[in-house]
Coordinates of C-alpha atoms and ligand atoms in Angstrom, one line a residue:
X356 CA 24.9 -8.4 9.7
X357 CA 26.0 -4.8 10.5
X358 CA 23.4 -2.1 11.3
X359 CA 24.3 -0.5 8.0
X360 CA 23.4 -3.6 6.0
X361 CA 20.1 -4.3 7.7
X362 CA 17.3 -4.4 5.1
X363 CA 14.2 -2.3 4.8
X364 CA 11.1 -4.4 4.8
X365 CA 7.8 -3.8 3.1
X366 CA 4.7 -5.8 3.9
X367 CA 1.4 -6.1 2.1
X368 CA -1.2 -8.9 1.6
X369 CA 0.0 -9.2 -2.0
X370 CA 1.6 -7.0 -4.6
X371 CA -0.2 -3.7 -3.6
X372 CA 2.8 -2.5 -1.6
X373 CA 4.8 -2.4 -4.8
X374 CA 3.2 1.0 -5.4
X375 CA 4.9 2.2 -2.1
X376 CA 8.2 0.4 -2.7
X377 CA 8.4 1.9 -6.2
X378 CA 8.2 5.4 -4.8
X379 CA 10.9 4.5 -2.2
X380 CA 13.1 3.0 -5.0
X381 CA 12.7 6.2 -7.0
X382 CA 13.9 8.3 -4.1
X383 CA 16.6 5.8 -3.0
X384 CA 17.6 4.0 -6.2
X385 CA 20.6 2.2 -4.7
X386 CA 18.9 0.8 -1.6
X387 CA 18.0 -2.9 -1.5
X388 CA 14.5 -3.8 -0.3
X389 CA 12.9 -6.9 1.1
X390 CA 9.2 -7.2 0.1
X391 CA 6.9 -9.6 1.9
X392 CA 3.5 -10.6 0.4
X393 CA 1.2 -12.3 2.8
X394 CA -0.5 -14.5 0.2
X395 CA -1.4 -17.1 2.7
X396 CA -3.6 -14.4 4.5
X397 CA -4.8 -12.5 1.4
X398 CA -7.0 -10.6 0.9
X399 CA -6.9 -8.5 4.1
X400 CA -9.9 -6.3 3.1
X401 CA -12.5 -9.0 3.7
X402 CA -11.0 -10.2 7.0
X403 CA -12.2 -9.1 10.5
X404 CA -10.4 -6.6 12.6
X405 CA -9.5 -9.3 15.1
X406 CA -7.9 -11.5 12.4
X407 CA -5.8 -8.6 11.0
X408 CA -4.8 -7.4 14.5
X409 CA -3.4 -10.7 15.4
X410 CA -2.0 -11.9 12.0
X411 CA 0.0 -8.8 11.0
X412 CA 2.1 -8.4 14.2
X413 CA 2.7 -12.1 14.3
X414 CA 3.9 -12.3 10.7
X415 CA 6.1 -9.2 11.1
X416 CA 7.6 -10.7 14.3
X417 CA 8.6 -13.8 12.3
X418 CA 10.0 -11.7 9.4
X419 CA 11.9 -9.5 11.9
X420 CA 13.4 -12.5 13.6
X421 CA 14.6 -14.0 10.4
X422 CA 15.7 -11.0 8.3
X423 CA 16.6 -8.4 11.0
X424 CA 15.3 -5.3 9.2
X425 CA 16.2 -1.9 10.5
X426 CA 12.9 -0.4 9.5
X427 CA 9.4 -1.8 8.5
X428 CA 6.9 -0.2 6.2
X429 CA 3.4 -1.6 6.4
X430 CA 2.6 -0.9 2.8
X431 CA -1.1 -1.7 3.3
X432 CA -3.9 0.7 4.3
X433 CA -6.1 -2.2 5.7
X434 CA -3.3 -3.5 8.0
X435 CA -2.3 0.0 9.1
X436 CA -5.7 1.4 9.9
X437 CA -6.3 -1.8 12.1
X438 CA -3.0 -3.0 13.3
X439 CA -0.4 -0.2 13.2
X440 CA -0.5 0.4 17.0
X441 CA -0.4 -3.3 17.7
X442 CA 2.7 -3.7 15.5
X443 CA 4.4 -0.7 17.1
X444 CA 3.7 -2.1 20.6
X445 CA 5.1 -5.5 19.7
X446 CA 8.3 -4.6 17.8
X447 CA 11.1 -2.5 18.9
X448 CA 12.0 -0.9 15.6
X449 CA 10.7 2.0 13.5
X450 CA 7.5 1.2 11.7
X451 CA 6.2 3.4 8.9
X452 CA 2.5 3.2 8.1
X453 CA 0.4 3.8 5.1
X454 CA -2.9 5.7 5.5
X455 CA -5.3 7.2 3.0
X456 CA -4.2 10.6 1.7
X457 CA -7.2 12.4 3.2
X458 CA -5.1 15.5 4.2
X459 CA -3.6 16.1 0.7
X460 CA -7.0 15.6 -0.9
X461 CA -8.7 18.1 1.4
X462 CA -5.9 20.6 0.8
X463 CA -6.3 20.3 -3.0
X464 CA -10.1 20.0 -3.5
X465 CA -11.8 22.9 -5.2
X466 CA -15.3 21.6 -5.0
X467 CA -15.1 20.4 -1.4
X468 CA -16.1 16.9 -2.4
X469 CA -13.5 14.2 -2.2
X470 CA -13.8 10.4 -2.6
X471 CA -12.1 7.5 -0.9
X472 CA -11.8 4.1 -2.5
X473 CA -10.4 1.4 -0.2
X474 CA -11.1 -2.1 0.9
X475 CA -14.3 -2.8 2.8
X476 CA -12.2 -3.2 6.0
X477 CA -10.4 0.1 5.6
X478 CA -13.4 2.3 4.8
X479 CA -15.3 1.2 8.0
X480 CA -12.4 2.0 10.3
X481 CA -12.8 4.7 13.0
X482 CA -9.2 5.7 12.1
X483 CA -10.6 7.0 8.7
X484 CA -13.4 9.0 10.5
X485 CA -10.7 10.5 12.7
X486 CA -8.6 11.5 9.7
X487 CA -11.7 13.0 8.1
X488 CA -12.6 15.0 11.3
X489 CA -9.1 16.2 11.6
X490 CA -8.2 17.2 8.0
X491 CA -11.4 17.5 6.1
X492 CA -14.0 18.7 8.6
X493 CA -15.6 21.2 6.3
X494 CA -15.7 18.9 3.3
X495 CA -17.8 16.0 2.1
X496 CA -16.0 12.7 1.8
X497 CA -17.7 9.9 -0.1
X498 CA -16.4 6.4 0.6
X499 CA -16.7 3.2 -1.4
X500 CA -15.3 -0.3 -0.8
X501 CA -13.8 -1.8 -4.0
X502 CA -12.3 -5.2 -3.2
X503 CA -12.6 -6.2 -6.8
X504 CA -9.8 -3.7 -7.7
X505 CA -7.4 -5.7 -5.5
X506 CA -8.0 -8.8 -7.7
X507 CA -7.7 -6.7 -10.8
X508 CA -4.3 -5.3 -9.7
X509 CA -3.1 -8.7 -8.9
X510 CA -4.2 -10.0 -12.3
X511 CA -2.6 -7.0 -14.1
X512 CA 0.8 -7.9 -12.4
X513 CA 0.4 -11.5 -13.6
X514 CA 0.2 -10.1 -17.1
X515 CA -3.6 -10.6 -17.5
X516 CA -5.9 -8.1 -19.1
X517 CA -7.8 -5.7 -16.7
X518 CA -11.5 -5.9 -17.1
X519 CA -12.7 -2.3 -17.6
X520 CA -16.1 -3.1 -16.2
X521 CA -14.5 -3.6 -12.8
X522 CA -12.9 -0.1 -13.0
X523 CA -16.2 1.4 -14.1
X524 CA -18.1 -0.3 -11.2
X525 CA -15.6 0.9 -8.6
X526 CA -15.7 4.5 -9.8
X527 CA -19.5 4.5 -10.2
X528 CA -19.7 3.4 -6.6
X529 CA -18.5 6.9 -5.7
X530 CA -20.0 8.9 -8.6
X531 CA -23.5 7.5 -8.1
X532 CA -23.7 8.7 -4.5
X533 CA -25.3 11.9 -3.5
X534 CA -22.8 14.8 -4.3
X535 CA -20.8 12.3 -6.5
X536 CA -21.0 14.5 -9.6
X537 CA -19.0 17.2 -7.7
X538 CA -16.0 15.0 -6.9
X539 CA -12.7 16.4 -8.0
X540 CA -10.2 14.2 -6.1
X541 CA -10.3 10.5 -5.4
X542 CA -8.0 9.0 -2.8
X543 CA -6.6 5.6 -3.7
X544 CA -6.8 4.2 -0.1
X545 CA -5.5 0.8 -0.9
X546 CA -2.0 0.3 -2.1
X547 CA -3.1 -2.0 -4.9
X548 CA -5.1 0.7 -6.5
X549 CA -2.3 3.0 -7.8
X550 CA -1.2 0.0 -9.9
X551 CA -4.4 0.6 -11.8
X552 CA -3.9 4.3 -12.3
X553 CA -3.7 4.0 -16.1
X554 CA -7.1 2.2 -16.2
X555 CA -8.7 4.6 -13.7
X556 CA -7.5 7.6 -15.6
X557 CA -8.7 6.1 -18.9
X558 CA -12.2 5.9 -17.4
X559 CA -12.1 9.3 -15.8
X560 CA -9.5 11.5 -17.5
X561 CA -10.4 14.7 -15.6
X562 CA -10.3 13.2 -12.2
X563 CA -7.3 13.6 -9.9
X564 CA -6.3 10.4 -8.2
X565 CA -4.1 10.7 -5.1
X566 CA -2.1 8.2 -3.0
X567 CA 0.4 8.7 -0.2
X568 CA 3.3 6.7 -1.7
X569 CA 5.7 9.7 -2.2
X570 CA 5.2 11.0 1.3
X571 CA 5.8 7.5 2.7
X572 CA 9.0 7.2 0.7
X573 CA 10.2 10.5 2.1
X574 CA 9.3 9.4 5.7
X575 CA 11.3 6.1 5.2
X576 CA 14.3 8.1 3.9
X577 CA 14.1 10.5 6.8
X578 CA 13.9 7.8 9.4
X579 CA 16.8 5.8 7.8
X580 CA 19.0 8.9 8.1
X581 CA 17.9 9.6 11.6
X582 CA 18.6 6.0 12.7
X583 CA 22.1 6.0 11.4
X584 CA 21.3 3.6 8.5
X585 CA 21.2 6.0 5.6
X586 CA 20.2 4.7 2.2
X587 CA 22.9 3.1 0.0
X588 CA 24.4 5.5 -2.5
X589 CA 25.9 3.2 -5.1
X590 CA 25.2 -0.1 -6.8
X591 CA 22.3 -1.6 -8.5
X592 CA 20.1 -3.3 -5.9
X593 CA 18.6 -6.7 -6.3
X594 CA 15.4 -6.8 -4.3
X595 CA 14.2 -9.9 -2.4
X596 CA 10.6 -11.1 -2.6
X597 CA 9.2 -13.2 0.2
X598 CA 5.8 -14.9 0.1
X599 CA 3.8 -16.6 2.9
X600 CA 2.1 -18.6 0.2
X601 CA 3.7 -21.1 -2.2
X602 CA 6.6 -20.1 -4.5
X603 CA 4.8 -21.9 -7.4
X604 CA 1.9 -19.4 -7.1
X605 CA 4.1 -16.5 -7.7
X606 CA 5.7 -17.8 -10.9
X607 CA 3.2 -15.8 -13.0
X608 CA 4.2 -12.6 -11.2
X609 CA 7.9 -13.0 -11.9
X610 CA 8.2 -11.3 -15.3
X611 CA 6.7 -8.1 -13.7
X612 CA 8.6 -8.5 -10.5
X613 CA 11.8 -8.6 -12.4
X614 CA 10.9 -5.2 -13.8
X615 CA 10.7 -3.9 -10.2
X616 CA 14.3 -5.2 -9.6
X617 CA 13.5 -8.5 -7.8
X618 CA 16.1 -11.2 -8.2
X619 CA 15.5 -13.5 -5.2
X620 CA 12.4 -15.3 -4.1
X621 CA 11.7 -17.0 -0.8
X622 CA 8.9 -18.5 1.3
X623 CA 8.3 -17.8 4.9
Ligands
DGL1379 N1 -3.2 -3.5 -0.3 C1 -4.0 -3.6 0.8 C2 -4.5 -2.2 1.3 O1 -3.8 -1.2 1.1 C3 -5.1 -4.6 0.9 C4 -5.6 -5.5 -0.1 C5 -6.3 -6.7 0.4 O2 -5.6 -7.7 0.8 O3 -7.5 -6.7 0.6 O4 -5.4 -2.1 2.0

């Protein structure tokens, strides 16, 4: 396969990374993508740092060997806040990460109180404290782990109804903290959560929810151009979905995945 045809690979524990891939597809509508969902290792948010730090580079190593991508996007905040440096050390190709949009939220807040919703593993990472110290020193940042939103997003893609109690509980986990009534921006620090934006907005219409997907998409495009593998400029791409779980388990996802442009399904 020539360098120009090498695919762009996205990785998440499940379908959360589609929120990032969708932003990339909007910016590069003709580019074909490979999307890997690590269902055999999901969810990541309840795993230990050691498990994520060994699993993610090993899986990306196997995917790289098989599919020879020219660029990898780790479309998962949990994996990035723990394993981004391990992946970069292990693989000799550009790796784009996904980290919570703390900087944009701190630039936009009027009240000086921002919220971060993520997985339990993400919100306890020192990486998050470093981002807060760097970009939001003078502000209050409330954090809440909402793993149940991961399951809710997975269920939504399978065509199931989202339980609004789960949405309320997750948001109340921030609002009920001290200073919670002053929140004006909530960072969706897990790539699954933007897939629930309609439901989150339905519960809190005045709140501004932020994620980093558009910035990540621009970063992918910039690196592709810099590396001499610019995005395709014509054709309708048929994306390829790879699962580390069973193909049977993703059959309920297929109607939604077709809407994202997937036409090929494989197992690794
Ligand atoms: N989508 C992932 C993230 O951004 C994690 C979901 C999970 O497996 O817990 O953190």
